[in-house]
């Protein structure tokens, strides 16, 4: 799982503050004019192609587009029949002609003075004098981080945002929602080295773009000069280089972002059913955690995973203490989730780890076997996602799902049962959820929340709304409020190259956002559903949507439906995992929530995880 947002966004949020800073900056209009001038200059590189039919022979036509123009064999053009002239009512001048779209033609051969094409729309007859025009296509431009020479003051990142905004406003251009600056840091590629063939090839595997826009700001004779260079994302050739004047960079002295206040005391009775008791930081990025009895001795073991380690902790005297670890090769394995449950019925909980290895899954199961030190693999290299569902009686059911062909998930979820040497498919889960087809093992739960004899299906849909379906497939709940919204992505099985041709990602299967765990619990004779909520910020511009803080929502299940019983204080970062755990005191649970946030500086990324612990009950 990878992030879908940039740590540099903390310089740009809140967005309203940034926009107000622009509006109060006197030279902003002039600066905008300079950026617009650059956009207009770039536009001249991508003209709309227009021509006429010179001759017709059957389904073949000759057109007056020729070698040297932006045309190539296989390209498709519109075929247009011109009609009566359209005149201006005041000037009486002809401003155009009525147009009828006949269909399309496909270029067969480009010659020195004309091109040969074939009519691609059945039943269409062309005539001499018909028009041809290139189909409307948005040009995708990646915007590299703005570079500022020494001595230039101002906010270069804000200027980059302004450039992206101007490009997106133009009908011909589109800036993909891809954080190039973060990708460069993650792959340890410097900006000047980006145009090397091997780096462009790596970039094409992650994002579809036609060109990359490089910009630099420098001071020249008291003026601020914005130099730009447009480079082909295919071969790295320079398409255009030029300079425009801007008065200055946006102001550097924007008010600092105010961080979310951290909860310190939940002891007041009017705060709700839970109270804060402590927190603990971890110097790594927690991916998931689960709780169970690994040894069969009646004590709780906390299994915490990062991207390549399985770590065992005990929670004693309000602190987590590590007691064991299983380590895999960093950078090769990418753990996605962990569950703990006694599925094989031997009195000891197994550890089910979903592990991404290249284009496939290499998931595995560990168990503490008496007489052996550490944890022993009892099932390995399994091309399946694992998840354990628990109902209100805490009865575990192991479910799994296969990755699809060039997509993260294959339709269909299976229940598993233990066999000698591993686990096998017992039956299809087959939840009745109407016509909803994108159900996965993540963000899913099943339990009896109504008096029915069968279990209802509860899940987060792809728009992060909570849905509940009856056993017969009737939709019972569809929340207006969104939940989940995990920023992490699952990219298992996505291919970048097919038969030597790069996939156009906007039309190809996309990575799927991770959906957090849903937990059904029965507490003090009442039923509850626990749901994570990662709060979006910066939704004014879609590319600035990030998760800045998160909380846990406790929904009470009543005869009338679901109602919010409590929501914990928002904490910084996204929620990676949570778990409500029984204690030795009757009627009391511990609720642990793992939040992951960026605590690095401007150039060095550092993720720190914090587990906040609350007591639920007296």
Coordinates of C-alpha atoms in Angstrom, one line a residue:
X1 CA 0.0 0.0 0.0
X2 CA 1.2 3.4 -0.9
X3 CA 0.2 6.9 -0.2
X4 CA -2.1 8.9 -2.5
X5 CA -1.1 12.3 -1.1
X6 CA 2.1 14.4 -0.7
X7 CA 3.6 15.6 2.5
X8 CA 4.3 18.9 0.7
X9 CA 0.6 19.5 0.9
X10 CA 1.0 20.6 4.4
X11 CA 2.4 23.8 3.0
X12 CA -0.8 24.4 1.0
X13 CA -3.5 23.6 3.5
X14 CA -5.9 25.1 4.6
X15 CA -6.7 25.8 1.0
X16 CA -8.9 28.8 1.9
X17 CA -5.9 30.4 3.5
X18 CA -3.9 29.9 0.4
X19 CA -6.6 31.3 -1.9
X20 CA -7.0 34.3 0.4
X21 CA -3.3 34.9 0.3
X22 CA -3.4 34.9 -3.5
X23 CA -6.3 37.4 -3.5
X24 CA -4.6 39.8 -1.1
X25 CA -1.3 39.7 -3.0
X26 CA -1.4 42.8 -5.2
X27 CA 0.7 41.5 -8.1
X28 CA -1.3 38.2 -8.3
X29 CA -3.2 39.2 -11.4
X30 CA 0.0 40.0 -13.2
X31 CA 1.6 36.8 -12.1
X32 CA -1.5 34.9 -13.3
X33 CA -1.2 36.7 -16.6
X34 CA 2.4 35.4 -16.9
X35 CA 1.3 31.9 -16.1
X36 CA -1.6 32.1 -18.6
X37 CA 0.9 33.4 -21.3
X38 CA 3.0 30.3 -20.7
X39 CA -0.1 28.1 -21.0
X40 CA -1.1 29.8 -24.3
X41 CA 2.4 29.2 -25.6
X42 CA 2.2 25.5 -24.8
X43 CA -1.2 25.3 -26.5
X44 CA 0.4 26.2 -29.8
X45 CA 2.3 22.9 -29.7
X46 CA -1.0 21.0 -29.8
X47 CA -3.2 22.6 -32.5
X48 CA -6.5 21.2 -33.6
X49 CA -5.9 19.4 -36.9
X50 CA -8.3 20.5 -39.7
X51 CA -8.4 19.7 -43.5
X52 CA -10.5 18.8 -46.5
X53 CA -11.3 15.8 -48.6
X54 CA -9.6 16.1 -52.0
X55 CA -11.0 13.0 -53.7
X56 CA -13.1 9.9 -53.0
X57 CA -12.9 6.4 -54.4
X58 CA -15.2 3.9 -52.7
X59 CA -14.4 3.9 -49.0
X60 CA -10.9 5.5 -49.6
X61 CA -10.4 9.3 -49.5
X62 CA -7.5 11.6 -50.0
X63 CA -7.2 14.5 -47.7
X64 CA -5.0 17.6 -47.7
X65 CA -3.1 16.8 -44.5
X66 CA 0.5 15.9 -45.3
X67 CA 3.9 14.9 -44.0
X68 CA 5.3 17.3 -41.4
X69 CA 1.9 17.8 -39.7
X70 CA 0.9 16.1 -36.5
X71 CA -0.6 13.1 -38.2
X72 CA 0.4 9.5 -38.4
X73 CA -1.0 6.1 -39.8
X74 CA -3.7 4.6 -37.6
X75 CA -4.9 8.1 -36.3
X76 CA -8.7 8.6 -36.4
X77 CA -10.3 11.9 -37.6
X78 CA -13.8 13.2 -37.7
X79 CA -15.5 13.4 -41.1
X80 CA -17.7 16.6 -41.4
X81 CA -20.3 17.7 -43.9
X82 CA -20.4 21.5 -44.1
X83 CA -23.8 23.2 -44.7
X84 CA -25.1 26.7 -45.0
X85 CA -22.9 29.6 -43.9
X86 CA -23.5 31.2 -40.4
X87 CA -23.5 35.0 -40.5
X88 CA -23.1 37.5 -37.7
X89 CA -26.4 39.4 -37.2
X90 CA -24.7 42.8 -36.9
X91 CA -21.6 42.7 -39.0
X92 CA -23.2 40.3 -41.6
X93 CA -19.8 38.6 -41.8
X94 CA -19.6 34.8 -42.2
X95 CA -18.4 33.3 -39.0
X96 CA -18.6 29.6 -39.9
X97 CA -20.8 27.0 -41.5
X98 CA -23.4 24.5 -40.2
X99 CA -21.7 21.2 -39.5
X100 CA -23.0 17.6 -39.6
X101 CA -20.8 14.8 -38.1
X102 CA -20.8 11.9 -40.6
X103 CA -18.5 9.5 -38.7
X104 CA -14.8 8.8 -38.7
X105 CA -11.9 8.1 -41.0
X106 CA -8.7 6.3 -40.3
X107 CA -5.3 7.4 -41.7
X108 CA -3.7 4.7 -43.8
X109 CA -0.6 6.5 -45.3
X110 CA 0.9 9.9 -44.9
X111 CA 2.6 11.3 -48.1
X112 CA 4.5 14.4 -49.0
X113 CA 1.5 16.5 -50.1
X114 CA -1.5 14.5 -49.0
X115 CA -2.7 11.5 -46.9
X116 CA -4.7 8.5 -47.7
X117 CA -7.5 7.4 -45.4
X118 CA -10.3 4.9 -45.1
X119 CA -13.8 5.5 -43.9
X120 CA -14.2 3.8 -40.6
X121 CA -17.9 4.3 -40.0
X122 CA -20.1 1.8 -42.0
X123 CA -22.6 3.2 -44.4
X124 CA -21.0 6.7 -44.6
X125 CA -20.3 8.2 -48.1
X126 CA -17.7 11.0 -48.3
X127 CA -17.8 13.8 -50.8
X128 CA -15.1 16.1 -52.2
X129 CA -15.0 19.2 -50.0
X130 CA -16.0 17.5 -46.8
X131 CA -14.0 18.5 -43.8
X132 CA -11.8 16.4 -41.5
X133 CA -10.8 17.3 -38.0
X134 CA -8.9 15.7 -35.2
X135 CA -10.9 14.2 -32.4
X136 CA -10.9 16.2 -29.2
X137 CA -8.3 14.9 -26.9
X138 CA -7.0 16.3 -23.6
X139 CA -3.2 16.6 -23.4
X140 CA -2.0 15.2 -20.1
X141 CA 0.8 17.3 -18.5
X142 CA 2.7 16.4 -15.4
X143 CA 4.0 19.4 -13.5
X144 CA 7.4 19.0 -11.9
X145 CA 8.1 20.8 -8.6
X146 CA 9.0 24.5 -9.3
X147 CA 12.7 25.2 -8.8
X148 CA 13.7 28.6 -7.4
X149 CA 17.3 29.9 -7.7
X150 CA 19.1 31.3 -4.6
X151 CA 18.0 34.8 -3.7
X152 CA 14.4 34.3 -5.0
X153 CA 12.0 34.7 -2.2
X154 CA 8.4 33.3 -2.0
X155 CA 6.5 30.1 -2.1
X156 CA 7.5 28.0 -5.0
X157 CA 5.1 25.2 -4.1
X158 CA 2.2 27.7 -4.2
X159 CA 3.3 28.8 -7.7
X160 CA 3.3 25.1 -8.8
X161 CA -0.3 24.8 -7.5
X162 CA -1.2 27.9 -9.5
X163 CA 0.3 26.5 -12.7
X164 CA -1.6 23.2 -12.2
X165 CA -4.8 25.1 -11.7
X166 CA -4.4 27.2 -14.8
X167 CA -3.6 24.1 -16.9
X168 CA -6.7 22.2 -15.5
X169 CA -8.9 25.2 -16.4
X170 CA -7.8 25.0 -20.0
X171 CA -10.1 22.8 -22.2
X172 CA -7.2 21.1 -23.9
X173 CA -5.1 20.2 -20.8
X174 CA -5.3 17.9 -17.9
X175 CA -2.9 17.4 -15.0
X176 CA -3.0 13.8 -13.7
X177 CA -3.7 13.3 -10.0
X178 CA -0.2 12.0 -9.4
X179 CA 2.3 13.4 -6.9
X180 CA 5.5 13.6 -8.9
X181 CA 7.6 15.1 -6.1
X182 CA 6.8 12.2 -3.8
X183 CA 7.4 9.6 -6.5
X184 CA 10.8 11.1 -7.1
X185 CA 11.7 10.9 -3.4
X186 CA 10.4 7.4 -3.0
X187 CA 12.5 6.2 -6.0
X188 CA 15.5 8.3 -5.1
X189 CA 15.5 10.1 -8.4
X190 CA 16.7 13.6 -8.7
X191 CA 14.7 16.0 -10.9
X192 CA 17.5 16.5 -13.5
X193 CA 17.8 12.7 -13.8
X194 CA 14.1 12.2 -14.5
X195 CA 14.5 12.5 -18.3
X196 CA 16.8 9.5 -18.5
X197 CA 15.2 6.8 -20.5
X198 CA 15.2 4.3 -17.7
X199 CA 13.5 6.8 -15.3
X200 CA 10.9 7.8 -17.8
X201 CA 10.1 4.1 -18.4
X202 CA 9.5 3.7 -14.6
X203 CA 7.4 6.8 -14.5
X204 CA 5.2 5.6 -17.4
X205 CA 4.4 2.5 -15.4
X206 CA 2.9 4.6 -12.7
X207 CA 1.1 7.4 -14.6
X208 CA -0.2 8.1 -18.1
X209 CA 1.0 11.5 -19.3
X210 CA 2.0 13.1 -22.7
X211 CA 4.6 15.6 -21.4
X212 CA 6.3 16.9 -18.3
X213 CA 6.6 20.6 -17.5
X214 CA 9.7 21.7 -15.8
X215 CA 9.8 25.2 -14.4
X216 CA 12.5 27.4 -12.7
X217 CA 12.2 30.9 -11.2
X218 CA 15.2 33.2 -11.1
X219 CA 15.9 36.9 -10.7
X220 CA 17.2 38.8 -13.7
X221 CA 17.9 42.6 -13.6
X222 CA 15.4 43.1 -10.8
X223 CA 12.7 41.1 -12.6
X224 CA 11.4 37.6 -11.8
X225 CA 11.7 35.3 -14.7
X226 CA 9.8 32.0 -15.0
X227 CA 11.6 29.7 -17.4
X228 CA 9.9 26.5 -18.6
X229 CA 10.8 23.5 -20.5
X230 CA 8.2 21.0 -21.9
X231 CA 9.6 17.5 -22.3
X232 CA 8.1 14.4 -24.0
X233 CA 7.4 11.8 -21.4
X234 CA 8.1 9.1 -24.0
X235 CA 11.6 9.8 -25.2
X236 CA 12.6 12.9 -23.1
X237 CA 13.0 15.2 -26.1
X238 CA 12.4 18.9 -25.5
X239 CA 9.2 20.1 -27.1
X240 CA 9.5 23.8 -26.2
X241 CA 11.6 26.1 -24.1
X242 CA 10.7 29.7 -23.3
X243 CA 10.6 32.3 -20.5
X244 CA 7.9 34.6 -19.2
X245 CA 8.0 37.5 -16.7
X246 CA 6.1 37.3 -13.5
X247 CA 6.2 40.0 -10.7
X248 CA 7.1 37.6 -7.9
X249 CA 6.4 34.3 -6.4
X250 CA 3.4 34.0 -4.1
X251 CA 4.0 35.3 -0.6
X252 CA 6.2 33.0 1.5
X253 CA 4.8 34.2 4.8
X254 CA 1.5 32.2 4.7
X255 CA 0.2 31.4 8.2
X256 CA 1.4 28.1 9.5
X257 CA -1.1 25.2 9.4
X258 CA -2.6 24.6 12.8
X259 CA -2.4 21.0 13.8
X260 CA -5.4 19.2 15.2
X261 CA -5.5 19.4 19.0
X262 CA -4.5 16.1 20.5
X263 CA -6.9 14.5 23.0
X264 CA -5.4 14.4 26.5
X265 CA -8.3 13.6 28.8
X266 CA -11.6 11.8 28.3
X267 CA -12.5 11.5 32.0
X268 CA -15.5 13.8 32.0
X269 CA -18.8 11.9 32.0
X270 CA -20.3 14.1 29.2
X271 CA -17.6 13.1 26.9
X272 CA -19.3 9.8 26.0
X273 CA -18.9 6.1 26.8
X274 CA -15.1 5.9 26.4
X275 CA -12.3 7.7 28.1
X276 CA -8.7 8.2 27.1
X277 CA -6.0 6.4 29.2
X278 CA -2.8 6.6 27.2
X279 CA -0.9 6.6 24.0
X280 CA 2.4 5.2 22.7
X281 CA 4.5 6.1 19.7
X282 CA 6.2 3.6 17.3
X283 CA 9.1 4.6 15.1
X284 CA 7.7 2.7 12.1
X285 CA 4.6 2.7 10.0
X286 CA 2.0 0.3 11.3
X287 CA 0.1 -1.4 8.5
X288 CA -2.3 -3.4 10.6
X289 CA -2.7 -5.2 14.0
X290 CA -4.8 -7.9 15.6
X291 CA -5.2 -9.5 19.0
X292 CA -5.4 -13.1 20.0
X293 CA -4.1 -16.0 22.2
X294 CA -1.1 -17.4 20.3
X295 CA 0.0 -19.9 23.0
X296 CA -3.3 -21.1 24.3
X297 CA -2.4 -19.9 27.8
X298 CA -5.3 -17.4 28.1
X299 CA -3.3 -14.2 27.6
X300 CA -3.6 -11.6 24.9
X301 CA -0.9 -11.2 22.3
X302 CA -0.9 -8.2 20.0
X303 CA 0.3 -8.9 16.5
X304 CA 1.5 -5.7 14.8
X305 CA 2.8 -5.7 11.2
X306 CA 4.6 -3.1 9.2
X307 CA 5.5 -3.6 5.5
X308 CA 7.9 -6.6 6.1
X309 CA 7.8 -7.6 9.8
X310 CA 5.5 -9.5 12.1
X311 CA 5.9 -8.3 15.6
X312 CA 4.4 -9.7 18.8
X313 CA 3.7 -7.4 21.7
X314 CA 2.2 -7.7 25.2
X315 CA 0.1 -4.8 26.7
X316 CA 1.2 -4.5 30.4
X317 CA 0.8 -1.6 32.8
X318 CA -0.5 0.7 30.0
X319 CA 2.5 0.0 27.7
X320 CA 3.2 -2.2 24.7
X321 CA 6.3 -4.4 25.1
X322 CA 7.7 -6.3 22.1
X323 CA 8.4 -10.0 22.9
X324 CA 9.0 -11.5 19.4
X325 CA 9.5 -10.8 15.7
X326 CA 9.6 -12.5 12.3
X327 CA 11.3 -10.4 9.7
X328 CA 11.1 -10.7 5.9
X329 CA 13.2 -8.9 3.2
X330 CA 12.4 -5.2 3.1
X331 CA 11.5 -3.8 -0.3
X332 CA 10.5 -7.2 -1.6
X333 CA 7.6 -8.1 0.6
X334 CA 4.7 -5.7 1.1
X335 CA 2.4 -6.8 3.9
X336 CA -1.2 -5.7 3.5
X337 CA -3.2 -7.0 6.5
X338 CA -3.1 -9.3 9.5
X339 CA -5.7 -11.3 11.4
X340 CA -5.5 -13.6 14.4
X341 CA -8.0 -16.5 15.1
X342 CA -8.1 -20.2 16.0
X343 CA -9.5 -21.6 12.8
X344 CA -7.9 -25.1 13.0
X345 CA -9.5 -25.6 16.5
X346 CA -6.3 -26.6 18.4
X347 CA -6.7 -23.9 21.1
X348 CA -4.0 -21.6 19.7
X349 CA -4.7 -18.7 17.4
X350 CA -3.1 -18.7 14.0
X351 CA -1.7 -15.5 12.4
X352 CA -3.0 -14.8 8.9
X353 CA -0.8 -12.4 6.9
X354 CA -1.7 -11.1 3.5
X355 CA 1.6 -10.5 1.7
X356 CA 2.1 -8.8 -1.7
X357 CA 5.1 -10.1 -3.6
X358 CA 5.5 -8.6 -7.0
X359 CA 2.5 -9.1 -9.2
X360 CA 1.0 -11.8 -6.9
X361 CA 0.2 -12.5 -3.3
X362 CA 2.5 -14.7 -1.2
X363 CA 0.3 -14.8 1.9
X364 CA 1.2 -17.1 4.8
X365 CA 0.0 -18.5 8.1
X366 CA 2.1 -18.6 11.3
X367 CA 1.5 -20.6 14.5
X368 CA 3.2 -21.0 17.8
X369 CA 3.8 -24.7 18.1
X370 CA 4.6 -26.2 21.5
X371 CA 8.2 -27.3 21.8
X372 CA 9.4 -25.0 19.0
X373 CA 10.9 -21.5 19.4
X374 CA 9.2 -18.6 17.8
X375 CA 6.5 -18.9 15.1
X376 CA 6.3 -21.7 12.5
X377 CA 4.9 -21.2 9.0
X378 CA 2.1 -23.8 8.5
X379 CA 0.9 -22.5 5.1
X380 CA 3.0 -20.4 2.7
X381 CA 3.0 -18.7 -0.7
X382 CA -0.8 -18.5 -0.9
X383 CA -2.1 -16.3 -3.8
X384 CA -5.1 -15.1 -1.7
X385 CA -6.1 -12.2 0.5
X386 CA -7.0 -13.3 4.1
X387 CA -9.5 -11.8 6.4
X388 CA -11.3 -13.1 9.5
X389 CA -14.9 -12.1 10.1
X390 CA -16.4 -12.2 13.6
X391 CA -20.1 -11.9 14.5
X392 CA -21.5 -10.6 17.8
X393 CA -20.7 -13.9 19.5
X394 CA -17.0 -13.4 18.4
X395 CA -17.1 -16.6 16.3
X396 CA -14.3 -16.4 13.7
X397 CA -14.8 -17.2 10.0
X398 CA -11.8 -17.3 7.7
X399 CA -12.5 -15.8 4.3
X400 CA -10.3 -15.3 1.3
X401 CA -10.3 -13.8 -2.1
X402 CA -8.0 -14.2 -5.1
X403 CA -6.3 -11.4 -7.0
X404 CA -7.8 -10.9 -10.5
X405 CA -6.1 -10.8 -13.9
X406 CA -4.5 -7.4 -14.1
X407 CA -6.7 -6.1 -11.4
X408 CA -6.4 -6.3 -7.6
X409 CA -9.4 -8.4 -6.8
X410 CA -11.2 -11.3 -8.6
X411 CA -15.0 -11.4 -8.0
X412 CA -16.0 -13.9 -5.4
X413 CA -15.2 -14.5 -1.7
X414 CA -14.7 -17.9 -0.2
X415 CA -15.0 -19.3 3.3
X416 CA -12.0 -21.5 4.2
X417 CA -11.7 -24.5 6.5
X418 CA -8.6 -26.2 7.9
X419 CA -7.1 -29.3 6.2
X420 CA -3.9 -31.2 6.7
X421 CA -1.0 -28.9 5.6
X422 CA -3.1 -25.7 5.2
X423 CA -6.7 -24.6 4.4
X424 CA -9.1 -25.2 1.7
X425 CA -12.2 -23.6 0.2
X426 CA -15.3 -24.7 2.1
X427 CA -18.0 -22.7 0.2
X428 CA -18.7 -19.3 -1.5
X429 CA -19.6 -16.5 0.9
X430 CA -22.2 -15.4 -1.6
X431 CA -23.6 -12.4 0.4
X432 CA -26.8 -11.0 -1.0
X433 CA -26.0 -7.4 -1.8
X434 CA -28.2 -6.6 -4.8
X435 CA -26.3 -5.9 -7.9
X436 CA -23.2 -4.6 -6.1
X437 CA -20.2 -6.3 -7.7
X438 CA -17.1 -4.7 -6.2
X439 CA -17.3 -6.5 -2.8
X440 CA -13.9 -7.4 -1.3
X441 CA -12.7 -9.0 1.9
X442 CA -11.8 -5.6 3.2
X443 CA -14.4 -3.3 4.8
X444 CA -16.8 -6.3 5.2
X445 CA -18.7 -7.8 8.1
X446 CA -21.6 -10.2 8.7
X447 CA -23.8 -10.5 11.7
X448 CA -27.4 -10.6 12.9
X449 CA -28.4 -7.0 13.4
X450 CA -32.1 -7.6 13.0
X451 CA -34.3 -10.5 14.4
X452 CA -33.7 -12.5 11.2
X453 CA -32.3 -16.0 11.4
X454 CA -29.5 -15.3 8.9
X455 CA -26.7 -12.7 9.0
X456 CA -26.9 -9.3 7.4
X457 CA -24.0 -8.1 5.2
X458 CA -22.3 -4.9 6.1
X459 CA -19.7 -3.2 4.0
X460 CA -18.1 0.0 2.9
X461 CA -18.8 0.7 -0.8
X462 CA -16.4 2.3 -3.2
X463 CA -17.7 5.7 -2.3
X464 CA -17.0 5.0 1.4
X465 CA -20.7 4.9 2.4
X466 CA -21.8 2.3 4.8
X467 CA -24.3 -0.2 3.4
X468 CA -26.3 -3.0 5.1
X469 CA -28.1 -5.7 3.1
X470 CA -30.7 -8.1 4.4
X471 CA -30.1 -11.9 3.9
X472 CA -32.6 -11.6 1.0
X473 CA -30.6 -8.8 -0.7
X474 CA -32.8 -5.9 0.3
X475 CA -30.9 -2.6 1.1
X476 CA -31.5 -1.7 4.7
X477 CA -28.9 1.1 5.2
X478 CA -27.1 3.4 2.9
X479 CA -25.4 6.2 4.9
X480 CA -25.1 9.8 3.7
X481 CA -22.0 10.2 5.8
X482 CA -18.8 8.6 4.5
X483 CA -16.6 6.4 6.5
X484 CA -13.3 4.6 5.9
X485 CA -11.6 6.6 3.1
X486 CA -8.2 5.0 3.7
X487 CA -5.5 6.8 1.7
X488 CA -3.5 3.6 1.0
X489 CA -3.7 1.7 -2.3
X490 CA -3.7 -2.0 -3.2
X491 CA -2.0 -2.5 -6.5
X492 CA -1.6 -6.3 -6.7
X493 CA -1.8 -7.7 -10.2
X494 CA -1.7 -4.4 -12.1
X495 CA 0.4 -4.8 -15.2
X496 CA 2.3 -1.9 -16.6
X497 CA 3.2 -3.5 -19.9
X498 CA 1.2 -5.8 -22.2
X499 CA 2.9 -7.2 -25.3
X500 CA 5.4 -4.3 -25.1
X501 CA 2.7 -1.6 -25.1
X502 CA 2.1 0.6 -22.1
X503 CA -1.4 0.6 -20.8
X504 CA -3.4 3.9 -20.8
X505 CA -4.1 3.9 -17.1
X506 CA -7.3 6.1 -17.2
X507 CA -9.1 3.3 -19.1
X508 CA -7.2 0.4 -17.5
X509 CA -7.9 -1.2 -14.1
X510 CA -6.9 1.1 -11.4
X511 CA -5.4 0.5 -7.9
X512 CA -8.1 0.1 -5.2
X513 CA -8.2 2.0 -2.0
X514 CA -7.8 -0.1 1.1
X515 CA -10.9 -0.3 3.3
X516 CA -10.5 -0.5 7.0
X517 CA -11.8 -3.3 9.3
X518 CA -15.4 -3.2 10.6
X519 CA -15.9 -4.7 14.0
X520 CA -19.1 -6.1 15.4
X521 CA -19.2 -6.4 19.2
X522 CA -21.7 -7.0 21.9
X523 CA -21.0 -4.9 25.0
X524 CA -23.1 -4.6 28.1
X525 CA -26.1 -6.3 26.5
X526 CA -26.1 -4.0 23.5
X527 CA -24.8 -4.4 20.0
X528 CA -22.4 -2.1 18.3
X529 CA -20.6 -1.6 15.0
X530 CA -17.1 0.1 15.1
X531 CA -16.1 1.9 11.9
X532 CA -12.9 3.9 11.1
X533 CA -13.3 7.4 9.7
X534 CA -10.4 9.1 7.9
X535 CA -11.4 12.8 7.5
X536 CA -10.8 14.3 4.1
X537 CA -9.4 17.9 3.7
X538 CA -8.8 20.2 0.8
X539 CA -11.8 19.0 -1.2
X540 CA -12.1 22.3 -3.0
X541 CA -9.7 21.0 -5.5
X542 CA -9.9 17.2 -6.0
X543 CA -6.1 16.8 -6.3
X544 CA -5.6 18.3 -2.8
X545 CA -7.9 15.7 -1.1
X546 CA -5.8 14.1 1.6
X547 CA -6.4 12.5 4.9
X548 CA -5.2 14.8 7.7
X549 CA -6.8 13.2 10.7
X550 CA -9.0 10.3 11.7
X551 CA -11.3 9.0 14.3
X552 CA -13.2 5.9 15.4
X553 CA -17.0 5.9 15.1
X554 CA -19.1 3.7 17.4
X555 CA -22.5 3.0 16.0
X556 CA -25.2 1.5 18.3
X557 CA -27.5 -1.0 16.7
X558 CA -31.2 -0.5 17.6
X559 CA -34.5 -2.0 16.4
X560 CA -34.9 1.1 14.2
X561 CA -31.4 0.9 12.7
X562 CA -28.0 2.4 13.4
X563 CA -27.3 5.5 15.4
X564 CA -24.0 7.2 16.3
X565 CA -23.2 6.5 20.0
X566 CA -19.8 8.1 20.0
X567 CA -16.9 9.3 17.9
X568 CA -13.4 9.6 19.3
X569 CA -11.4 12.8 19.1
X570 CA -9.8 13.4 15.8
X571 CA -6.1 12.5 15.8
X572 CA -3.4 13.4 13.4
X573 CA -2.9 11.1 10.4
X574 CA -4.9 8.2 9.0
X575 CA -6.2 5.3 11.0
X576 CA -4.3 2.1 10.0
X577 CA -6.1 -0.3 12.3
X578 CA -8.2 -0.5 15.5
X579 CA -9.3 -3.2 17.9
X580 CA -11.7 -3.5 20.8
X581 CA -10.4 -6.0 23.3
X582 CA -12.0 -7.7 26.3
X583 CA -10.5 -7.1 29.8
X584 CA -10.5 -9.1 33.0
X585 CA -13.1 -6.6 34.4
X586 CA -16.6 -7.5 33.4
X587 CA -18.3 -4.9 31.3
X588 CA -15.0 -3.2 30.3
X589 CA -13.1 -3.2 27.0
X590 CA -9.9 -1.6 25.8
X591 CA -10.1 0.2 22.5
X592 CA -6.8 0.6 20.7
X593 CA -6.5 2.8 17.6
X594 CA -3.3 3.0 15.4
X595 CA -2.9 6.4 13.7
X596 CA -0.1 7.0 11.2
X597 CA 1.2 10.5 10.5
X598 CA 4.1 12.2 8.7
X599 CA 6.5 13.6 11.2
X600 CA 9.3 14.3 8.8
X601 CA 10.8 17.5 7.7
X602 CA 10.5 19.2 4.3
X603 CA 12.9 16.9 2.5
X604 CA 13.0 13.8 4.7
X605 CA 9.9 11.6 5.0
X606 CA 9.4 10.0 8.4
X607 CA 6.2 8.1 9.4
X608 CA 5.4 7.6 13.1
X609 CA 2.6 5.5 14.3
X610 CA 0.7 6.2 17.5
X611 CA -1.6 3.8 19.3
X612 CA -4.2 5.6 21.4
X613 CA -5.9 3.5 24.1
X614 CA -9.3 4.2 25.6
X615 CA -11.4 2.3 28.2
X616 CA -14.9 1.5 27.2
X617 CA -17.1 0.9 30.3
X618 CA -16.7 1.4 34.0

